[in-house]
CSV table of N, CA, C and O and ligand atoms in Angstrom, one decimal:
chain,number,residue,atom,x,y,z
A,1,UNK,N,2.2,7.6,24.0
A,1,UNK,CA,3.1,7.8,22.8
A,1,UNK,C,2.5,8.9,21.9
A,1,UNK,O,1.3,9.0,21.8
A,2,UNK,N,3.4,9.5,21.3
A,2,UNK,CA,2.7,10.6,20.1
A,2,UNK,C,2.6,10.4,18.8
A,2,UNK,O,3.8,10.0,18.4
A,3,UNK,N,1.8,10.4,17.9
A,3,UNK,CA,1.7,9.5,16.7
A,3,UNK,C,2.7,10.1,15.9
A,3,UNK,O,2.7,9.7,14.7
A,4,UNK,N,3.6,11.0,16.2
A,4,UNK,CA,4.8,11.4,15.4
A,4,UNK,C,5.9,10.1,16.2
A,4,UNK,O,6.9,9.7,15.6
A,5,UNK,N,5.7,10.0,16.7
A,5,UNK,CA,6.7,9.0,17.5
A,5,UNK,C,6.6,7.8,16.7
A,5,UNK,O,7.6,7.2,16.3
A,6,UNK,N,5.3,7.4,16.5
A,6,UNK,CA,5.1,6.4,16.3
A,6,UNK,C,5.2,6.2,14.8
A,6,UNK,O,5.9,5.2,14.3
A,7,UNK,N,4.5,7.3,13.9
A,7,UNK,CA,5.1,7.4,12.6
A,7,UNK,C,6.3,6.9,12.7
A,7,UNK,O,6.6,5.8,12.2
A,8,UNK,N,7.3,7.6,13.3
A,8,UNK,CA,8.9,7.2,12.8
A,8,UNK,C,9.1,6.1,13.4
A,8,UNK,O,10.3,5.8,13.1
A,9,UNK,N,8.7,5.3,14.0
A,9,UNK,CA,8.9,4.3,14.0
A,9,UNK,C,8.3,3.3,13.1
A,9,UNK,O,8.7,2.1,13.2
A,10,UNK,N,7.2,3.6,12.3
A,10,UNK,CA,6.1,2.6,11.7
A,10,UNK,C,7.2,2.5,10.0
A,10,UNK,O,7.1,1.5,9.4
A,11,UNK,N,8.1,3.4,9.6
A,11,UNK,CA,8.4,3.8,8.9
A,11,UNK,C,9.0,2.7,8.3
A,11,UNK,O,8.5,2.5,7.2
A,12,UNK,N,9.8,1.7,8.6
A,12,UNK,CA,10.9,0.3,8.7
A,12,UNK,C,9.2,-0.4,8.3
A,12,UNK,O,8.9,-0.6,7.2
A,13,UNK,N,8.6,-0.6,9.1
A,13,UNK,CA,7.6,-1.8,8.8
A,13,UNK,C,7.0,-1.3,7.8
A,13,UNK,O,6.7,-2.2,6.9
A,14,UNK,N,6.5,0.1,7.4
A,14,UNK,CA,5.5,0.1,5.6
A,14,UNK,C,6.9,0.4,4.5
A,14,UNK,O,6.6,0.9,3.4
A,15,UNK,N,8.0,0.2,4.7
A,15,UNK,CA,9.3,0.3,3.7
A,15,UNK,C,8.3,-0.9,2.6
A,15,UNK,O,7.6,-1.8,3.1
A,16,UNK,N,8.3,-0.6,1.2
A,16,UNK,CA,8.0,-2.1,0.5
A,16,UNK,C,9.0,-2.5,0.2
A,16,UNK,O,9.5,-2.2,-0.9
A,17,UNK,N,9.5,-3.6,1.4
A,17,UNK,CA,10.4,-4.3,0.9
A,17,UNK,C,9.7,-5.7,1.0
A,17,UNK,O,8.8,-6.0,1.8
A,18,UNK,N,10.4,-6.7,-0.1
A,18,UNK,CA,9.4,-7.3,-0.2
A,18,UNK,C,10.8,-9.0,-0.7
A,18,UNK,O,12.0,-8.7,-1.0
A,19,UNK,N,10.5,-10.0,-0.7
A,19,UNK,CA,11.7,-11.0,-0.9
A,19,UNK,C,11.5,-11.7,-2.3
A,19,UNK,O,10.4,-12.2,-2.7
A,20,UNK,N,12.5,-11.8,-2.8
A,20,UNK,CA,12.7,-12.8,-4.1
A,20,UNK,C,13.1,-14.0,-3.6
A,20,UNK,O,14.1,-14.0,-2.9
A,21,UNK,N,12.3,-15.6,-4.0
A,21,UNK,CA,12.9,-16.7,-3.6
A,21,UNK,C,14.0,-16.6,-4.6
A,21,UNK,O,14.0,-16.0,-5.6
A,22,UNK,N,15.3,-17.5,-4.0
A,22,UNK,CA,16.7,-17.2,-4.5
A,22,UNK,C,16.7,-18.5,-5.3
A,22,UNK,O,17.8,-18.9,-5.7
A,23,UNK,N,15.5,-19.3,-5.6
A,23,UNK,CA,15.7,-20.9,-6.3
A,23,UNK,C,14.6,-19.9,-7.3
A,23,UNK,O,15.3,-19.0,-7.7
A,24,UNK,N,13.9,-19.9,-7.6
A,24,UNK,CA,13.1,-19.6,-8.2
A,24,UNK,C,12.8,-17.9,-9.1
A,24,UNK,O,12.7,-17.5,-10.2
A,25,UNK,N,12.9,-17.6,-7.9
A,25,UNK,CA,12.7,-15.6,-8.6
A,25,UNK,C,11.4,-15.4,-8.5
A,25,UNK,O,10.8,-14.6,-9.3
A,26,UNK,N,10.7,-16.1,-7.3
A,26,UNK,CA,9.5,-15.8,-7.3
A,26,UNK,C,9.5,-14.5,-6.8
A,26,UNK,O,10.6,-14.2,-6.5
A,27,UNK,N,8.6,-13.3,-6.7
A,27,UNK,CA,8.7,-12.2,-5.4
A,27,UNK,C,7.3,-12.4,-4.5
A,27,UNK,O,6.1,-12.3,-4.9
A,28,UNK,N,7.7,-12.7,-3.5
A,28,UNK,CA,6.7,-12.3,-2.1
A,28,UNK,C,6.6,-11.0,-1.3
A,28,UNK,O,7.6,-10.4,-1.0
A,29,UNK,N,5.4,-10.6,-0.9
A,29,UNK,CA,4.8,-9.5,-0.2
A,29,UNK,C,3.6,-9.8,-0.5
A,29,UNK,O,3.1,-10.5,-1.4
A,30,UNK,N,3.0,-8.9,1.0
A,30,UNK,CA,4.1,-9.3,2.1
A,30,UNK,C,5.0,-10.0,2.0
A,30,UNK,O,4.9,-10.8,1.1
A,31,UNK,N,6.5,-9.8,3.0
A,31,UNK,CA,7.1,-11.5,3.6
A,31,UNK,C,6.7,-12.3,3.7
A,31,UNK,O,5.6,-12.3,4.4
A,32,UNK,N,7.0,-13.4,3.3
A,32,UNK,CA,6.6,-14.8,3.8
A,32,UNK,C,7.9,-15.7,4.1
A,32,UNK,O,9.0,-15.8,3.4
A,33,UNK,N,7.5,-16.5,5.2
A,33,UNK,CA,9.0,-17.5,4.7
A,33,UNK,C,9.3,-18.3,4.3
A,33,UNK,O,10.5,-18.6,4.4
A,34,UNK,N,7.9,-19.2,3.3
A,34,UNK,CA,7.9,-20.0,2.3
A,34,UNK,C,7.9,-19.3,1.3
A,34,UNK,O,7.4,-18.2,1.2
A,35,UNK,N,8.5,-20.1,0.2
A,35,UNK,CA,8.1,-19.7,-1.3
A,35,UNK,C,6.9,-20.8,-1.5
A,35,UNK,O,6.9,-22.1,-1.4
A,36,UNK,N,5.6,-19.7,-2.0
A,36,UNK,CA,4.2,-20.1,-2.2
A,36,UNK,C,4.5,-21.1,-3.6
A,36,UNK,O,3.8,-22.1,-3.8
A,37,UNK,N,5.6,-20.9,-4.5
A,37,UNK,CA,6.0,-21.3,-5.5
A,37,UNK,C,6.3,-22.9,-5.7
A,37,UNK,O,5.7,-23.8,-6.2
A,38,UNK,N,7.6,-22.6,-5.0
A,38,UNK,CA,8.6,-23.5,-4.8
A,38,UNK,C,9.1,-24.8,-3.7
A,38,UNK,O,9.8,-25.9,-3.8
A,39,UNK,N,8.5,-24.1,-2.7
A,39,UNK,CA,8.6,-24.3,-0.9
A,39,UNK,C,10.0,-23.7,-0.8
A,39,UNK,O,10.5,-24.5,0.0
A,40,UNK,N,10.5,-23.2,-1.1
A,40,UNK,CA,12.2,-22.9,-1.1
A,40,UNK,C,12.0,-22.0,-0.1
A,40,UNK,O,10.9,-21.4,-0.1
A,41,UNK,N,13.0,-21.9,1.0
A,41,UNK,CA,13.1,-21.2,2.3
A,41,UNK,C,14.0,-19.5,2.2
A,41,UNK,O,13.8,-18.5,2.9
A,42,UNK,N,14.8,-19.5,1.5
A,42,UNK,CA,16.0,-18.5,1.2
A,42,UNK,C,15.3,-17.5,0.0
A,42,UNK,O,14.9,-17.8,-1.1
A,43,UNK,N,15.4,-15.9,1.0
A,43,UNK,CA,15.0,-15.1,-0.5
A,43,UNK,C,16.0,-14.1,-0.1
A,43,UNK,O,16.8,-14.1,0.8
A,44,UNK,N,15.9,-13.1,-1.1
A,44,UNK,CA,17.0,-12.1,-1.1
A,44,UNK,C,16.0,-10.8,-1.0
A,44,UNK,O,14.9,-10.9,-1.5
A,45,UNK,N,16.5,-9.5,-0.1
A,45,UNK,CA,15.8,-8.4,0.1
A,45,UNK,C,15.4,-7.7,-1.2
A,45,UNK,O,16.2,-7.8,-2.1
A,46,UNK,N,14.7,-7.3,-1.4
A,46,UNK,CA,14.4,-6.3,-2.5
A,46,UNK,C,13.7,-5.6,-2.1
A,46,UNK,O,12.8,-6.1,-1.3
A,47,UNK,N,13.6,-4.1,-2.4
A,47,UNK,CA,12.9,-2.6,-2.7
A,47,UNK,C,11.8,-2.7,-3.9
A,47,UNK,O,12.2,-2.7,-5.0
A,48,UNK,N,10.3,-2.9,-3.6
A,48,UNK,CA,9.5,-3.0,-4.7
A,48,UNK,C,9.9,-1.5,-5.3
A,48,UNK,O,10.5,-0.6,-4.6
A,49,UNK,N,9.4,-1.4,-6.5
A,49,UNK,CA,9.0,0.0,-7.5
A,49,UNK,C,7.7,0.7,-6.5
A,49,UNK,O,6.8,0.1,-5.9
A,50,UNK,N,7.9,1.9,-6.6
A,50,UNK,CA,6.9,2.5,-6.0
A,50,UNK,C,6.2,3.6,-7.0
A,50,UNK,O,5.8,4.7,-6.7
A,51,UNK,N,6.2,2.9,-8.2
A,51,UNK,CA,5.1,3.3,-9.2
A,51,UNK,C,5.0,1.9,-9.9
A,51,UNK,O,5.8,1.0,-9.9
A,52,UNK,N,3.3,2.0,-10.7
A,52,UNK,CA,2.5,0.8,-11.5
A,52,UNK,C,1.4,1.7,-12.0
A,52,UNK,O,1.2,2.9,-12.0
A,53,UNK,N,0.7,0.7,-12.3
A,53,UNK,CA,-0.6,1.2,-13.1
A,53,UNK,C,-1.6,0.4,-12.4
A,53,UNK,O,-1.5,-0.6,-11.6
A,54,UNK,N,-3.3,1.4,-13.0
A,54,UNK,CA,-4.3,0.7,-12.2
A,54,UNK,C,-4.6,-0.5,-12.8
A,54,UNK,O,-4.6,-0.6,-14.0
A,55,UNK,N,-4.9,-1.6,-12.1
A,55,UNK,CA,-5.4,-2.6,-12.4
A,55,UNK,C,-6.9,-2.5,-12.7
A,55,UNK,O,-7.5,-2.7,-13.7
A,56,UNK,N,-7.3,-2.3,-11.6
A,56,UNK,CA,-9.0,-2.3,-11.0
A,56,UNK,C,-9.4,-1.3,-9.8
A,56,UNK,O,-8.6,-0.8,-9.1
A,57,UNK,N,-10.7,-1.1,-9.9
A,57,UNK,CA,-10.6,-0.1,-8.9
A,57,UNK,C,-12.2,-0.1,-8.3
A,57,UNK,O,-13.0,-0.4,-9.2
A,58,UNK,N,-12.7,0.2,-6.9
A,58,UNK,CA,-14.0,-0.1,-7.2
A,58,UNK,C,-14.4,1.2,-6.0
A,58,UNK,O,-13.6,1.4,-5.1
A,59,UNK,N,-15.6,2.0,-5.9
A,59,UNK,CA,-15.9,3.0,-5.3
A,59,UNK,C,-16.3,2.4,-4.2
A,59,UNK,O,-16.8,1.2,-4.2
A,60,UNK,N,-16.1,3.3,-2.9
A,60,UNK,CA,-16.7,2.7,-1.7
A,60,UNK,C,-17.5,3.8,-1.2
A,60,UNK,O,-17.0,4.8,-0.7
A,61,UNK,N,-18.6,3.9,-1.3
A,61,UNK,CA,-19.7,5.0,-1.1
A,61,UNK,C,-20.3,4.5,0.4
A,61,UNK,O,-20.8,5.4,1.0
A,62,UNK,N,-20.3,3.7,0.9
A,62,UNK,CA,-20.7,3.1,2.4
A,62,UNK,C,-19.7,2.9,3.1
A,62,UNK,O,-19.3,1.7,3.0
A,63,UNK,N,-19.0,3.6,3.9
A,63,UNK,CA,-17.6,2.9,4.6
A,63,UNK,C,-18.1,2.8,5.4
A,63,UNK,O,-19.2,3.1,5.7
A,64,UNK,N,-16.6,1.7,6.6
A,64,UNK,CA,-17.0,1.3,8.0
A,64,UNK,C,-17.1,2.4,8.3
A,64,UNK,O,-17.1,3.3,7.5
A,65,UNK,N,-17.3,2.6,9.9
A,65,UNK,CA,-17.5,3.2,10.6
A,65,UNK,C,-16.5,4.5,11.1
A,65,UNK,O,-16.7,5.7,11.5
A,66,UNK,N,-15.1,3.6,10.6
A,66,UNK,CA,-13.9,4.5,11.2
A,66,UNK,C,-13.3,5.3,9.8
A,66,UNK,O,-12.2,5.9,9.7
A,67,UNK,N,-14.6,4.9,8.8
A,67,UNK,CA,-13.6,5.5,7.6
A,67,UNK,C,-14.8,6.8,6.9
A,67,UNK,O,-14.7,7.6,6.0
A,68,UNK,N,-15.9,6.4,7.9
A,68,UNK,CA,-16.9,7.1,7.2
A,68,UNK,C,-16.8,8.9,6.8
A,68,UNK,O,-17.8,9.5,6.4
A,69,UNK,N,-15.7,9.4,7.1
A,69,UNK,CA,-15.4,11.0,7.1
A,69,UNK,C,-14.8,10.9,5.6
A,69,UNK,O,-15.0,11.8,4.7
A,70,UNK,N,-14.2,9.9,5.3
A,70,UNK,CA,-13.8,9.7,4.0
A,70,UNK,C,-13.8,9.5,2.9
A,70,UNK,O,-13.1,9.6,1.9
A,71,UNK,N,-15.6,8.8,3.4
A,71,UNK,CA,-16.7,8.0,2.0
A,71,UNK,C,-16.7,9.0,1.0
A,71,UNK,O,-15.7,9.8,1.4
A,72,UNK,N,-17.1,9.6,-0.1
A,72,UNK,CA,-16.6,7.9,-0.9
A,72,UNK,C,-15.3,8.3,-0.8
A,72,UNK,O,-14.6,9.2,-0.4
A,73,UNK,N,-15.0,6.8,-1.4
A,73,UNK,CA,-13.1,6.9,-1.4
A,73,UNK,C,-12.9,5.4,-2.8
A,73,UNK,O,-13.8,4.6,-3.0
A,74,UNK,N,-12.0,5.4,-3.2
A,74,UNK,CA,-11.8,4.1,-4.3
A,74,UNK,C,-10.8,3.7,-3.0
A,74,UNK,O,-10.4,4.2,-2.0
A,75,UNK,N,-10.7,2.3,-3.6
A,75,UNK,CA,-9.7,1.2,-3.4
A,75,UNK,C,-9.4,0.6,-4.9
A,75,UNK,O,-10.3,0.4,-5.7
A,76,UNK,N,-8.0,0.3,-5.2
A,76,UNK,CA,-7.8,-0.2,-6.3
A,76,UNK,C,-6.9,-1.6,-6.0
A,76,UNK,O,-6.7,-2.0,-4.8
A,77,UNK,N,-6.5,-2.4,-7.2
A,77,UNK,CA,-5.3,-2.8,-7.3
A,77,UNK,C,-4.1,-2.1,-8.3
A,77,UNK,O,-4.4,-1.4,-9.3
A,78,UNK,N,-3.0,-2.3,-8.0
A,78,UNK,CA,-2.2,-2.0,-9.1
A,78,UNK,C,-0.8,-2.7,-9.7
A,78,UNK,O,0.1,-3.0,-8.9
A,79,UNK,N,-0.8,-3.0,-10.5
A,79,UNK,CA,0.1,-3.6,-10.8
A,79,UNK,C,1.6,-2.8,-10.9
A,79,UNK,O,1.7,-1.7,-11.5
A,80,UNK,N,2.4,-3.4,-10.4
A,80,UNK,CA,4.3,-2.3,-10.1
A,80,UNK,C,4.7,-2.9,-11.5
A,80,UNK,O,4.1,-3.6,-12.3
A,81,UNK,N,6.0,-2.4,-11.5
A,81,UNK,CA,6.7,-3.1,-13.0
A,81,UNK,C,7.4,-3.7,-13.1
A,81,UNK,O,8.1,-3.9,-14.2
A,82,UNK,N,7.6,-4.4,-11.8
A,82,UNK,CA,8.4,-6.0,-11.6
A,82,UNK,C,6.9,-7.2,-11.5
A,82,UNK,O,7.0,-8.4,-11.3
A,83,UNK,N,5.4,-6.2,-11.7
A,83,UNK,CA,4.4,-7.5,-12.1
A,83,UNK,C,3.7,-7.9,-10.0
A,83,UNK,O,3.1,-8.9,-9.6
A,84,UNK,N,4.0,-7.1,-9.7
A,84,UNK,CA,3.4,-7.7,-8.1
A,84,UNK,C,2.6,-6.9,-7.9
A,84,UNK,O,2.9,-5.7,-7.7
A,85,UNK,N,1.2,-7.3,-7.9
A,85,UNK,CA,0.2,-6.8,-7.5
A,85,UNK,C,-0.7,-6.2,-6.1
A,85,UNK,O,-1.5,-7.1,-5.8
A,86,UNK,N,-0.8,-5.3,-5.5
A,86,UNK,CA,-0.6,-4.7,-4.3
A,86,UNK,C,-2.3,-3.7,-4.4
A,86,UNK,O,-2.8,-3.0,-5.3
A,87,UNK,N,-2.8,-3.9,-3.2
A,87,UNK,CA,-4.8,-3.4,-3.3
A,87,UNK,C,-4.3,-2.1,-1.8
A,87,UNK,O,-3.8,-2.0,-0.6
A,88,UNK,N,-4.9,-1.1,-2.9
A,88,UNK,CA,-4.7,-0.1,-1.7
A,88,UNK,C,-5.8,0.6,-1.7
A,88,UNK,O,-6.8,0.3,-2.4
A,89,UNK,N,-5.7,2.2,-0.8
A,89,UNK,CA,-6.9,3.2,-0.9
A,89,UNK,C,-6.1,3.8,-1.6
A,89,UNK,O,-4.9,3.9,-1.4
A,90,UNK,N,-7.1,4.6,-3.1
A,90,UNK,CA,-6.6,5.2,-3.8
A,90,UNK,C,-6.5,7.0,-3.4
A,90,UNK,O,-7.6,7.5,-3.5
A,91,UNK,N,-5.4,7.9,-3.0
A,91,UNK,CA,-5.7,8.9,-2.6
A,91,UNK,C,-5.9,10.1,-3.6
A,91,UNK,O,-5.6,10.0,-4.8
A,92,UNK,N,-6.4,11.4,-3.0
A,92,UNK,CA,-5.9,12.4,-3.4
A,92,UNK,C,-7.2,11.9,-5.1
A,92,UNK,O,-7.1,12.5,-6.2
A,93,UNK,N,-7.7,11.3,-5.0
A,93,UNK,CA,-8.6,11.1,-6.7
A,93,UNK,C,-9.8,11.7,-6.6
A,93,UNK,O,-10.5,11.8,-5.6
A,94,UNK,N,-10.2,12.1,-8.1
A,94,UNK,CA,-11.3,12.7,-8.8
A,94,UNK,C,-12.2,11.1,-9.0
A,94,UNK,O,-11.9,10.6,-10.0
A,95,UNK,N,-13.4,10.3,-8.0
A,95,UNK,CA,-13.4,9.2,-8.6
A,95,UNK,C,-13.8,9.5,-10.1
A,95,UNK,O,-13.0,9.1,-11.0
A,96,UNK,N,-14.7,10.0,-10.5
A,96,UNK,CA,-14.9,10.1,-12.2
A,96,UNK,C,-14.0,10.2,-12.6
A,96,UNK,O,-14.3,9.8,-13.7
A,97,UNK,N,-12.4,10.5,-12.8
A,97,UNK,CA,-11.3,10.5,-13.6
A,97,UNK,C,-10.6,9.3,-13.1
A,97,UNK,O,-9.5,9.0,-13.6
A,98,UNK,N,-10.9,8.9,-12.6
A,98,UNK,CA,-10.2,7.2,-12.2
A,98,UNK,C,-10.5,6.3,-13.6
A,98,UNK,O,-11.6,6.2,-14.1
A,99,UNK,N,-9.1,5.8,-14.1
A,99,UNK,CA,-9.4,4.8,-15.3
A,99,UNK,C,-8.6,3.9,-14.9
A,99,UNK,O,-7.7,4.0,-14.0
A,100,UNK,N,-8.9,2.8,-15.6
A,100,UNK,CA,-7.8,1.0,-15.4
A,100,UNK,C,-6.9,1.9,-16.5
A,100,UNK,O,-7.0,2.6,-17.4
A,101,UNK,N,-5.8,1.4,-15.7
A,101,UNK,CA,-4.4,1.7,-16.6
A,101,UNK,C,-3.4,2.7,-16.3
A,101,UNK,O,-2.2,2.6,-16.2
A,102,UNK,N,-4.2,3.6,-16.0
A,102,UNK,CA,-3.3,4.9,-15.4
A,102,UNK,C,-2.2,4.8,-14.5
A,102,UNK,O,-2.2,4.0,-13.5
A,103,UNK,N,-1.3,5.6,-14.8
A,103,UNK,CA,-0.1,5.1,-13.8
A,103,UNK,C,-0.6,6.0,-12.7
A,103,UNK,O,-1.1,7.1,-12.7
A,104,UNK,N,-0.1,5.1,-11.4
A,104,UNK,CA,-0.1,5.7,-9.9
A,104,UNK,C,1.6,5.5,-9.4
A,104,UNK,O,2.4,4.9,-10.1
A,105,UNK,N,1.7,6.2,-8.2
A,105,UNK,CA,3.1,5.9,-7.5
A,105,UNK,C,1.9,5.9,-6.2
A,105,UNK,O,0.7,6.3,-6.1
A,106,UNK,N,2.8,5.1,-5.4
A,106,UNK,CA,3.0,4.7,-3.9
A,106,UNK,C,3.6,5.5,-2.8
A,106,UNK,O,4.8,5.5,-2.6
A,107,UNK,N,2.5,6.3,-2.0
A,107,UNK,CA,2.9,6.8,-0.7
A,107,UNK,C,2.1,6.0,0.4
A,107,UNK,O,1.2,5.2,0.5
A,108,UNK,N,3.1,6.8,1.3
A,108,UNK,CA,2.5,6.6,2.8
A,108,UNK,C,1.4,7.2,2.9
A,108,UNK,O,0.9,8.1,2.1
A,109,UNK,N,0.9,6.8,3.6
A,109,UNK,CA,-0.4,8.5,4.4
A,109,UNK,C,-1.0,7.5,5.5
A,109,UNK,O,-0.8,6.3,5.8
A,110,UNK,N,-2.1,8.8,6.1
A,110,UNK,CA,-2.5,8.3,7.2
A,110,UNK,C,-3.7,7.4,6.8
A,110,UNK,O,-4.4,7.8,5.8
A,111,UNK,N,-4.0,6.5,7.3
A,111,UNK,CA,-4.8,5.5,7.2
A,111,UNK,C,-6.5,5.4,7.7
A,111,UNK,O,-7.5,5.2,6.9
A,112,UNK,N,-6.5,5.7,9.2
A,112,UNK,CA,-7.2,6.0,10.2
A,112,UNK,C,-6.8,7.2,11.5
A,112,UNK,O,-5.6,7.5,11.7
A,113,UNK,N,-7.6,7.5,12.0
A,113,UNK,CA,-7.2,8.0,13.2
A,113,UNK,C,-8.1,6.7,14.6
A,113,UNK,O,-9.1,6.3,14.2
A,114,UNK,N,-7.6,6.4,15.6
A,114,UNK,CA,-8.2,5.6,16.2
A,114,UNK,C,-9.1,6.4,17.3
A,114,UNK,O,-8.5,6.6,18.3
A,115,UNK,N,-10.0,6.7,17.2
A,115,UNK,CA,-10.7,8.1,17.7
A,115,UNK,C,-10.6,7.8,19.6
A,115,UNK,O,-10.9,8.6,20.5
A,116,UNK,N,-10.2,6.5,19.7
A,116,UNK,CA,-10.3,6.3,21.8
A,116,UNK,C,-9.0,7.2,21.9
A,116,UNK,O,-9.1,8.3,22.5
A,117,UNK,N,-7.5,6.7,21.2
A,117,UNK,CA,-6.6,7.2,21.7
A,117,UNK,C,-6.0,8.3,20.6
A,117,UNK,O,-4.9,8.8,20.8
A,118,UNK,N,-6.5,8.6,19.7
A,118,UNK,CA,-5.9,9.6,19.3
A,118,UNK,C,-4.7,9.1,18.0
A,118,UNK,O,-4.1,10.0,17.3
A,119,UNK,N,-4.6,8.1,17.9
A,119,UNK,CA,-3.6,7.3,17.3
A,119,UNK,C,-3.8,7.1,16.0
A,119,UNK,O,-4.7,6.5,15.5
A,120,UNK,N,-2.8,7.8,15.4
A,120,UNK,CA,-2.7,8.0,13.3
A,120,UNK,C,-2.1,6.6,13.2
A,120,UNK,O,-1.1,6.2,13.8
A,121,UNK,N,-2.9,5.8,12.1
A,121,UNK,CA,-2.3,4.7,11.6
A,121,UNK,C,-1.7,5.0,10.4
A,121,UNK,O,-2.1,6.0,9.9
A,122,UNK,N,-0.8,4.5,9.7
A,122,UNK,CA,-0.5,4.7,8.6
A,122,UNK,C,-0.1,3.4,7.8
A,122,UNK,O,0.3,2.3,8.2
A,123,UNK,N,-0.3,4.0,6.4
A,123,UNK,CA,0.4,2.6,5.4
A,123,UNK,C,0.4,3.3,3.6
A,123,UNK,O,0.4,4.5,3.1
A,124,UNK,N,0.4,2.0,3.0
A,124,UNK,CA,0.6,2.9,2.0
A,124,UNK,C,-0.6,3.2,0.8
A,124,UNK,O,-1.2,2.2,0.4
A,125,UNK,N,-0.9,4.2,0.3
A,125,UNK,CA,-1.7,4.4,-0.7
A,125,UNK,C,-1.4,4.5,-2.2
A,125,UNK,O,-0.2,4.4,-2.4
A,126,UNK,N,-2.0,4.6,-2.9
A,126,UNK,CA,-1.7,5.0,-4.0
A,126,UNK,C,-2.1,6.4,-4.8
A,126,UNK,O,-3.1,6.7,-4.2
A,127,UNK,N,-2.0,6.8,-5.2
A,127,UNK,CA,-2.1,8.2,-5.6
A,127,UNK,C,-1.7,8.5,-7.4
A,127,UNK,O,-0.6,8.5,-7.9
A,128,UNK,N,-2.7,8.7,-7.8
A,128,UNK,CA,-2.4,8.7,-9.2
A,128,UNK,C,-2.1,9.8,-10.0
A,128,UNK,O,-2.5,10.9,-9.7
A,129,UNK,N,-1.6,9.5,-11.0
A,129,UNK,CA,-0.6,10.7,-12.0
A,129,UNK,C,-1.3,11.2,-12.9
A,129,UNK,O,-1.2,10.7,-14.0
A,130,UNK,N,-2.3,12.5,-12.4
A,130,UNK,CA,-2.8,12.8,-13.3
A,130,UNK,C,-2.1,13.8,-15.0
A,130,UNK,O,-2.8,14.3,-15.8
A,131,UNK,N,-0.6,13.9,-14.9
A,131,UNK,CA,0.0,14.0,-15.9
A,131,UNK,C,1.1,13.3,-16.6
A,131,UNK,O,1.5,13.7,-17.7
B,201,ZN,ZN1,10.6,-20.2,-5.1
């Protein structure tokens, strides 16, 4: 398979879509098919926000093995503006200009490459607004 192939296919599974319990208004994301809340079984689809702000963020100066082309690199959390908190690799950043608070938006990108077969993983990052 060719990892363009496979991109467009991976496309449906990194969508953030994410479920509201329909008893409660909890939001889950991932999916789940309990409400962690409620136990309530029924949620309704929803589209998270694909911007928030930094929560936390912490440098990774030692990566694994498959990430080590990348070191350093941040990982943060961030909080969206419906409040669901989501831990990614932060891209595209100055780590010295990284602050708690700043707003980021949410892309795709490539994740890894899997160096046996050639294979781009992807998901999503965060990427922040430096204006
Ligand atoms: Zn619930």
């Amino acid at each position: 398979m060719f990892p363009s192939r496979i991109w467009r296919e991976s496309k449906h599974r990194y969508r953030l879509e994410a479920g509201k319990c329909k008893k409660c208004g909890k939001i889950v994301f991932p999916y789940r098919l309990i409400c962690p809340e409620c136990g309530h079984r029924e949620f309704e689809n929803i589209n998270l926000p694909d911007t928030g702000k930094l929560v936390t963020y912490t440098v990774i100066r030692v990566a694994p093995s498959q990430f080590t082309d990348q070191a350093p690199y941040a990982v943060g959390i961030a909080e969206l503006a419906n409040g669901v908190r989501l831990l990614a690799q932060i891209a595209d950043c100055e780590i010295e200009k990284l602050k708690v608070g700043m707003d980021i938006r949410i892309e795709f990108r490539r994740i890894q490459t899997d160096g046996h077969h050639g294979v781009l993983s992807y998901g999503y990052k965060f990427v922040p607004k430096w204006y």
